[in-house]
Backbone as a chain_set.jsonl record, in Angstrom:
{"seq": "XXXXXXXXXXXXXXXXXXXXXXXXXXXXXXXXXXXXXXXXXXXXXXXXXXXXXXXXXXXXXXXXXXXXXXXXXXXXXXXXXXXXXXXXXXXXXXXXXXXXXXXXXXXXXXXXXXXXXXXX", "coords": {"N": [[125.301, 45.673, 112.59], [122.517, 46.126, 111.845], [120.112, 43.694, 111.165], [118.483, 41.268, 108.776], [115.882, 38.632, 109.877], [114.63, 35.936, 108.316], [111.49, 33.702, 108.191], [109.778, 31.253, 108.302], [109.464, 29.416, 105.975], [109.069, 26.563, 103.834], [108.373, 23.046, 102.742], [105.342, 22.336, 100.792], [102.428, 21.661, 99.586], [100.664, 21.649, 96.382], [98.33, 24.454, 96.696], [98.368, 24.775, 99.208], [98.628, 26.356, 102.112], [101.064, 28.954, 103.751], [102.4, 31.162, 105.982], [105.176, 33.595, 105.936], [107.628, 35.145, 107.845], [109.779, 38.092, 109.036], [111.888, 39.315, 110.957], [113.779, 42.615, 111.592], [116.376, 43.589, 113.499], [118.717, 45.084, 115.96], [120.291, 48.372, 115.425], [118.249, 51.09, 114.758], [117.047, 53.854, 113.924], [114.278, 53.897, 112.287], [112.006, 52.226, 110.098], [111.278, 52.536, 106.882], [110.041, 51.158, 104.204], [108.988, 48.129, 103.633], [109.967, 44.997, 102.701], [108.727, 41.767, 100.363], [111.091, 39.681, 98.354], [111.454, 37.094, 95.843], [113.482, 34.392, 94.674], [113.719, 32.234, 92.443], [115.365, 29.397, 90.677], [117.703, 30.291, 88.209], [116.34, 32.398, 87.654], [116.197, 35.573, 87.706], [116.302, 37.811, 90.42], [112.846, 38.87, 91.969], [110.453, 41.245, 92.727], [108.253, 40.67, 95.07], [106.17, 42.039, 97.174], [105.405, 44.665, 98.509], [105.557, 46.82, 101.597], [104.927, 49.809, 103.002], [105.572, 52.479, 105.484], [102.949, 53.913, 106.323], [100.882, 51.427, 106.161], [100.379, 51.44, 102.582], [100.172, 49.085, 100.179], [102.165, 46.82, 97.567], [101.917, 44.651, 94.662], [103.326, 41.975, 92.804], [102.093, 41.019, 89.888], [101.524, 38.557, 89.862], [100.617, 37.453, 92.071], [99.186, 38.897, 93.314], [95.909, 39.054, 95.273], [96.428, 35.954, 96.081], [98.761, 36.62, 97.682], [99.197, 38.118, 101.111], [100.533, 41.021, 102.983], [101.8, 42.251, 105.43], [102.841, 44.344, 108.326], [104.075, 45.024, 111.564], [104.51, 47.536, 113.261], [105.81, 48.226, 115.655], [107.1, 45.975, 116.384], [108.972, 46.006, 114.396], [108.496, 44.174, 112.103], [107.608, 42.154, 109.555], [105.352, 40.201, 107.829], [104.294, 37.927, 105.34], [101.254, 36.166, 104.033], [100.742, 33.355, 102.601], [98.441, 32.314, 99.86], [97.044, 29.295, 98.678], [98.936, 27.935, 97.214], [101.505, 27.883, 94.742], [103.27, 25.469, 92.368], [104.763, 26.788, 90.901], [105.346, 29.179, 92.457], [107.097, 28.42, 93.918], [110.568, 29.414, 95.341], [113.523, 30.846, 96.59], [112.56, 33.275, 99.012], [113.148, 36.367, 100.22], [113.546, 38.737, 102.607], [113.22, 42.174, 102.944], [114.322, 46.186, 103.599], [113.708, 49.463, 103.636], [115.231, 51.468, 105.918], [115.931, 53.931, 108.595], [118.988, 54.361, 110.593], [120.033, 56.67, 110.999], [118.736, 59.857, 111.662], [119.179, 61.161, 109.38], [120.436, 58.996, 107.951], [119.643, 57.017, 105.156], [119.058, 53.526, 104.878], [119.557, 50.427, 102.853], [118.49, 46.79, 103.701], [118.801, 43.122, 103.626], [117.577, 39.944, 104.029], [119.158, 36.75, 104.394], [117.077, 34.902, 103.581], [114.353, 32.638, 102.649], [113.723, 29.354, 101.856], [111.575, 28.635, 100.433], [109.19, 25.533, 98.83], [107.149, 24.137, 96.029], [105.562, 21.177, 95.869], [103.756, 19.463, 93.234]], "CA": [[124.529, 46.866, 112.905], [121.372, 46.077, 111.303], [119.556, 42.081, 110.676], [116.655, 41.41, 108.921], [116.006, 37.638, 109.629], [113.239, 35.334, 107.501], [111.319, 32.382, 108.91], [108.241, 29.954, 108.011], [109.683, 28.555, 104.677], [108.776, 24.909, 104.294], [107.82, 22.398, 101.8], [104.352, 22.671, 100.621], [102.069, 20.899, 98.6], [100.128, 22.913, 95.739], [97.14, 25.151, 97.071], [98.587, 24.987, 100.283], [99.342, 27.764, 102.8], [102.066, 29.506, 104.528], [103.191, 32.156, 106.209], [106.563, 34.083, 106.29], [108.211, 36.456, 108.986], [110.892, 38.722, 108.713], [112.085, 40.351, 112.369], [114.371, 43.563, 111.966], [116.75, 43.751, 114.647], [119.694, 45.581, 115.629], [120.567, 49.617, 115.959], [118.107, 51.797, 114.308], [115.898, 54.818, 114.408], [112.869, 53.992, 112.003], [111.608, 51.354, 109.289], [110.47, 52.806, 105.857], [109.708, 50.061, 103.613], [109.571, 46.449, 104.064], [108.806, 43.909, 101.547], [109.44, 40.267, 100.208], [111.524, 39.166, 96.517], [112.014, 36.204, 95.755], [114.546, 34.578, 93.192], [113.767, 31.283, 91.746], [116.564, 28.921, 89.786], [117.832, 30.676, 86.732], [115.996, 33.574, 86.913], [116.102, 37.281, 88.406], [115.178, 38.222, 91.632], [111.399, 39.827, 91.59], [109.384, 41.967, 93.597], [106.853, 39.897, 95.519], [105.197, 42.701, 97.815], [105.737, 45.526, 99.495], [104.516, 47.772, 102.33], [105.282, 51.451, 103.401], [104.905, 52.661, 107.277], [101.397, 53.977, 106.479], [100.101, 50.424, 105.205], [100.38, 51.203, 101.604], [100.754, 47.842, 99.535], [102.221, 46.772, 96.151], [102.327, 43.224, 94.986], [103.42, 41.301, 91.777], [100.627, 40.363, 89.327], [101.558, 36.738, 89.66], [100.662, 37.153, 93.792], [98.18, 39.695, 93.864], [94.765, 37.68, 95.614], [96.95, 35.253, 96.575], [99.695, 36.853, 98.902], [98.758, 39.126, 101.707], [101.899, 41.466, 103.147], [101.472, 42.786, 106.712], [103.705, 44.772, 109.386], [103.544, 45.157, 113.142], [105.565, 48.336, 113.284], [106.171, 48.217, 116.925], [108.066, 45.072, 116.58], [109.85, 45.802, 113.746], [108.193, 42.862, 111.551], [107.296, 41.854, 108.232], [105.026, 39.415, 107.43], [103.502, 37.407, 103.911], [100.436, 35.528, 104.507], [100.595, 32.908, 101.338], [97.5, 31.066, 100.146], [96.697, 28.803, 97.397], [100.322, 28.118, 96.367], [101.248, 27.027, 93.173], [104.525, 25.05, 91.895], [105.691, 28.16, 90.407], [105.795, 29.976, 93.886], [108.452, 28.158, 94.508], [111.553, 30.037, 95.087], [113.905, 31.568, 97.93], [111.995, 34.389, 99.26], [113.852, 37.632, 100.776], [112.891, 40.415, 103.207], [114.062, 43.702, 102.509], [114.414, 46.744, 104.311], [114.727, 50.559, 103.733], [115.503, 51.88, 106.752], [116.721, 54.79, 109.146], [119.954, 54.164, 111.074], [120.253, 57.425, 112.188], [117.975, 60.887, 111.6], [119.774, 61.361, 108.055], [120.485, 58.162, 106.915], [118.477, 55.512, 105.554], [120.088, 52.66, 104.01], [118.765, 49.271, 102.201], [118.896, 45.765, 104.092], [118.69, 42.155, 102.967], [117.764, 38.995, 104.972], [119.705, 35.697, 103.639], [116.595, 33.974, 102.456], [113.852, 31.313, 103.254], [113.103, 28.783, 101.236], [109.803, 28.177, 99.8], [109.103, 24.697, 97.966], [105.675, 24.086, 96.324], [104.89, 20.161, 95.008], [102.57, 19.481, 92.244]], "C": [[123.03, 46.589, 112.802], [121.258, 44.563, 110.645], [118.76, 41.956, 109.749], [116.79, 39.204, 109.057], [115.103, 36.856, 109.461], [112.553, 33.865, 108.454], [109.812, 32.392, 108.135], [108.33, 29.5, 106.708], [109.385, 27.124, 104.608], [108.389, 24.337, 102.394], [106.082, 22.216, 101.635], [103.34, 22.426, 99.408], [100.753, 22.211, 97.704], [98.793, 22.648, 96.38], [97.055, 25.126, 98.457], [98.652, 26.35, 100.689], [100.629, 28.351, 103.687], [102.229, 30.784, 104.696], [104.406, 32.565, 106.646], [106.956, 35.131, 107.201], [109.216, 36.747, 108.564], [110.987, 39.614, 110.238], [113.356, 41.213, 112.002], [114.86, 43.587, 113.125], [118.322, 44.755, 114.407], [119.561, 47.787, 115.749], [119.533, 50.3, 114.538], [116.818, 52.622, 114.525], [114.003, 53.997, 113.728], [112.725, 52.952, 110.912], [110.72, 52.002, 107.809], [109.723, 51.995, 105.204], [110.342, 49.084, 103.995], [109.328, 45.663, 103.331], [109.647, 42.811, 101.116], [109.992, 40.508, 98.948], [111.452, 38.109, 97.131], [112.44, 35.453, 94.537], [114.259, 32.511, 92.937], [115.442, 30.723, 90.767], [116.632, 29.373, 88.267], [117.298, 31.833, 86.283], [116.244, 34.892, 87.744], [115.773, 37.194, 89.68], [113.941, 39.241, 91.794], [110.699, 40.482, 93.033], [108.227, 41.207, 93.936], [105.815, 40.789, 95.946], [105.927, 43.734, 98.759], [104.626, 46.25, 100.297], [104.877, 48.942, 103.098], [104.838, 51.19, 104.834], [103.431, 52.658, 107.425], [100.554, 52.758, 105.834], [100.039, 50.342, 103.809], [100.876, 49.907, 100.962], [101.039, 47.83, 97.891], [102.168, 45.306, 96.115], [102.903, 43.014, 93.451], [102.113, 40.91, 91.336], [100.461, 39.063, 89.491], [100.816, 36.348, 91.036], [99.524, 37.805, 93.865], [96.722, 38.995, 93.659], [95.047, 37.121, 96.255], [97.828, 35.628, 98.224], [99.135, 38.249, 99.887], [100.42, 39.528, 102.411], [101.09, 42.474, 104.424], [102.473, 43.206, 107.455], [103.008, 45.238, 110.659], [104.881, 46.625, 113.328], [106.489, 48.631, 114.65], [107.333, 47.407, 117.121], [108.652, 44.687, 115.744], [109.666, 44.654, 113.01], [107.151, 43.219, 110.866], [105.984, 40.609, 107.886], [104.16, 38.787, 105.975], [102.951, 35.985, 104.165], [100.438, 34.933, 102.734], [99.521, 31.931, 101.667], [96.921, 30.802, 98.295], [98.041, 28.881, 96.32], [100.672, 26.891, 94.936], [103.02, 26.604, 93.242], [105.264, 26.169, 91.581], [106.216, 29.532, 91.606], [107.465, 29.68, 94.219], [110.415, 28.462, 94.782], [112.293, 30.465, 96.708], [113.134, 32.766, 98.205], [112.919, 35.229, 100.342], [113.286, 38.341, 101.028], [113.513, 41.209, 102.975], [113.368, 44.746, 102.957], [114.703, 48.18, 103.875], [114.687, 51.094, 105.428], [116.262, 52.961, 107.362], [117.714, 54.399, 109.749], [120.479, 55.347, 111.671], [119.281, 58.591, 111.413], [118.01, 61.221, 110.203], [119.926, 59.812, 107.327], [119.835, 57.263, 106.383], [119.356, 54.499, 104.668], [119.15, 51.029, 103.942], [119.566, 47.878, 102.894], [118.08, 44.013, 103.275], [118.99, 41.131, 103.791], [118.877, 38.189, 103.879], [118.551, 34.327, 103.001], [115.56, 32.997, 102.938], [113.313, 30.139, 101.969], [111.347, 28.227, 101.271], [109.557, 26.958, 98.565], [107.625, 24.389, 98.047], [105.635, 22.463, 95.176], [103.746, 19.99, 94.022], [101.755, 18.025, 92.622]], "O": [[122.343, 46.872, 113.784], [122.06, 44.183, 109.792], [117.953, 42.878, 109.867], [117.635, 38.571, 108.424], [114.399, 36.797, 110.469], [113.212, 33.195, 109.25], [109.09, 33.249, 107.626], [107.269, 29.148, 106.192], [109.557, 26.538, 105.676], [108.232, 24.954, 101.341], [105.577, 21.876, 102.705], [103.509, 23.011, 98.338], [100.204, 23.2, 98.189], [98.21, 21.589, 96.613], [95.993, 25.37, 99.031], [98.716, 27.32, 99.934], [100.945, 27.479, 104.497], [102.224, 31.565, 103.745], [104.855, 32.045, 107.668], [106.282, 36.154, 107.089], [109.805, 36.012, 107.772], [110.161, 40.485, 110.516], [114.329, 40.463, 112.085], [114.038, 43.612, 114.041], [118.883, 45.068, 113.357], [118.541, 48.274, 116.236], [119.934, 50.084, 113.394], [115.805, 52.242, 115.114], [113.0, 53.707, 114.381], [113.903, 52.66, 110.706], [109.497, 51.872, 107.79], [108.546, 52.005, 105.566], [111.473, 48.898, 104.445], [108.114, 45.509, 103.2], [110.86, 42.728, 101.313], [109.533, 41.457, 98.312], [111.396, 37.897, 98.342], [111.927, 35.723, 93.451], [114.966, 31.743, 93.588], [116.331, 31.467, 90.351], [115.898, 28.992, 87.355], [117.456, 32.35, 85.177], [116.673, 34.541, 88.843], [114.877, 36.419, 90.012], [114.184, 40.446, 91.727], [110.596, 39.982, 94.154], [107.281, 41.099, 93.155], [104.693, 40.674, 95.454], [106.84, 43.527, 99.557], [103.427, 46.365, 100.046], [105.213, 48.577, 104.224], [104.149, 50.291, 105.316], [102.743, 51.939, 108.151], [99.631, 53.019, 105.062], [99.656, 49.234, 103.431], [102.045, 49.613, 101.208], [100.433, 48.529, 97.079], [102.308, 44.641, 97.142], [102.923, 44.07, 92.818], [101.192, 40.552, 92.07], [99.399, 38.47, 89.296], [100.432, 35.193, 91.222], [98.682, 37.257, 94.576], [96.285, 38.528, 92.608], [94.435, 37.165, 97.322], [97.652, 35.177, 99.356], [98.716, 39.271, 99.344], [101.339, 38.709, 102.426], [100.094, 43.188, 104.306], [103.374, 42.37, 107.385], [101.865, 45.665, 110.827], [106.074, 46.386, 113.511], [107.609, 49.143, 114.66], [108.333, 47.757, 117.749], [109.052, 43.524, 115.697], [110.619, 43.88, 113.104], [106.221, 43.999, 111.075], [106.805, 39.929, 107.271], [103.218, 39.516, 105.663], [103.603, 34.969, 104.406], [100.227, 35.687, 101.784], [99.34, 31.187, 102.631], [96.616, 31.496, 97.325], [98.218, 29.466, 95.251], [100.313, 25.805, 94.481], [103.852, 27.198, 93.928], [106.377, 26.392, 92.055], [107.073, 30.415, 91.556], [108.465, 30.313, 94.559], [111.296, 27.7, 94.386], [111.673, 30.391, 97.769], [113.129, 33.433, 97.17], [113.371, 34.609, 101.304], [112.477, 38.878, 100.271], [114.686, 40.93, 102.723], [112.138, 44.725, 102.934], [115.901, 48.384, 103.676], [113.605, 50.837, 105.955], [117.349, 53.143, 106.813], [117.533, 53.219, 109.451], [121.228, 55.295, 112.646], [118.982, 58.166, 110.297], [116.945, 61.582, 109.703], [119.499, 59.613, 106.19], [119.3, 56.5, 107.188], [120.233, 54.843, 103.877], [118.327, 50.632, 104.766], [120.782, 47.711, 102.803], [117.066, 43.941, 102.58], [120.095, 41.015, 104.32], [119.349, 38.706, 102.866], [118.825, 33.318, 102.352], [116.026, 32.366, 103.887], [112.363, 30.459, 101.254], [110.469, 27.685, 101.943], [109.702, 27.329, 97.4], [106.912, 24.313, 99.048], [105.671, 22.562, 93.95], [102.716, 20.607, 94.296], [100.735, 17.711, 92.007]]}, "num_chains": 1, "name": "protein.A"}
């Protein structure tokens, strides 16, 4: 019914840059929130950044400076502009989705993941 699917993960040497995409595809009315986690080995999965329809942003203290979080609402897309990455970045990163699906419903989506590796 509903995708979300991640891209521009890579290997990445510290204080490097990257950016990530996330394209939404699939049957639905509208896009509420959109925003990255990402879950490192052994620990939790965390709140990287989010961003509401009207541009509102949140980030993690560990990111905020660092990560910028952008949407193109037209085309259904996510993006996290990373800069000045550190070893500790390093983790799977996940898009996530609330979303409409029909006038009433909204319901929560979850890409499968991009990796993000940062060398020291």
């Amino acid at each position: 019914q509903v995708r979300l699917v991640e891209s521009g993960g890579g290997l990445v040497q510290a204080g490097g840059s990257l950016r990530l995409s996330c394209a939404a595809s699939g049957t639905f009315v509208s896009i509420s929130v959109m925003g990255w986690y990402r879950q490192a080995p052994g620990e939790q999965r965390e709140l990287v950044a989010r961003i509401d329809k009207g541009g509102s942003t949140d980030y993690a203290d560990s990111v905020r400076g660092r990560f910028t979080i952008s949407r193109i609402n037209a085309e259904n897309m996510v993006y996290l502009q990373i800069y000045s990455l550190k070893p500790e970045d390093t983790a799977l990163y996940y898009c996530n989705a609330d979303l409409y699906v029909s006038d009433w419903s909204l319901r929560n989506y979850w890409g499968q993941g991009t990796q993000v590796t940062v060398s020291s």
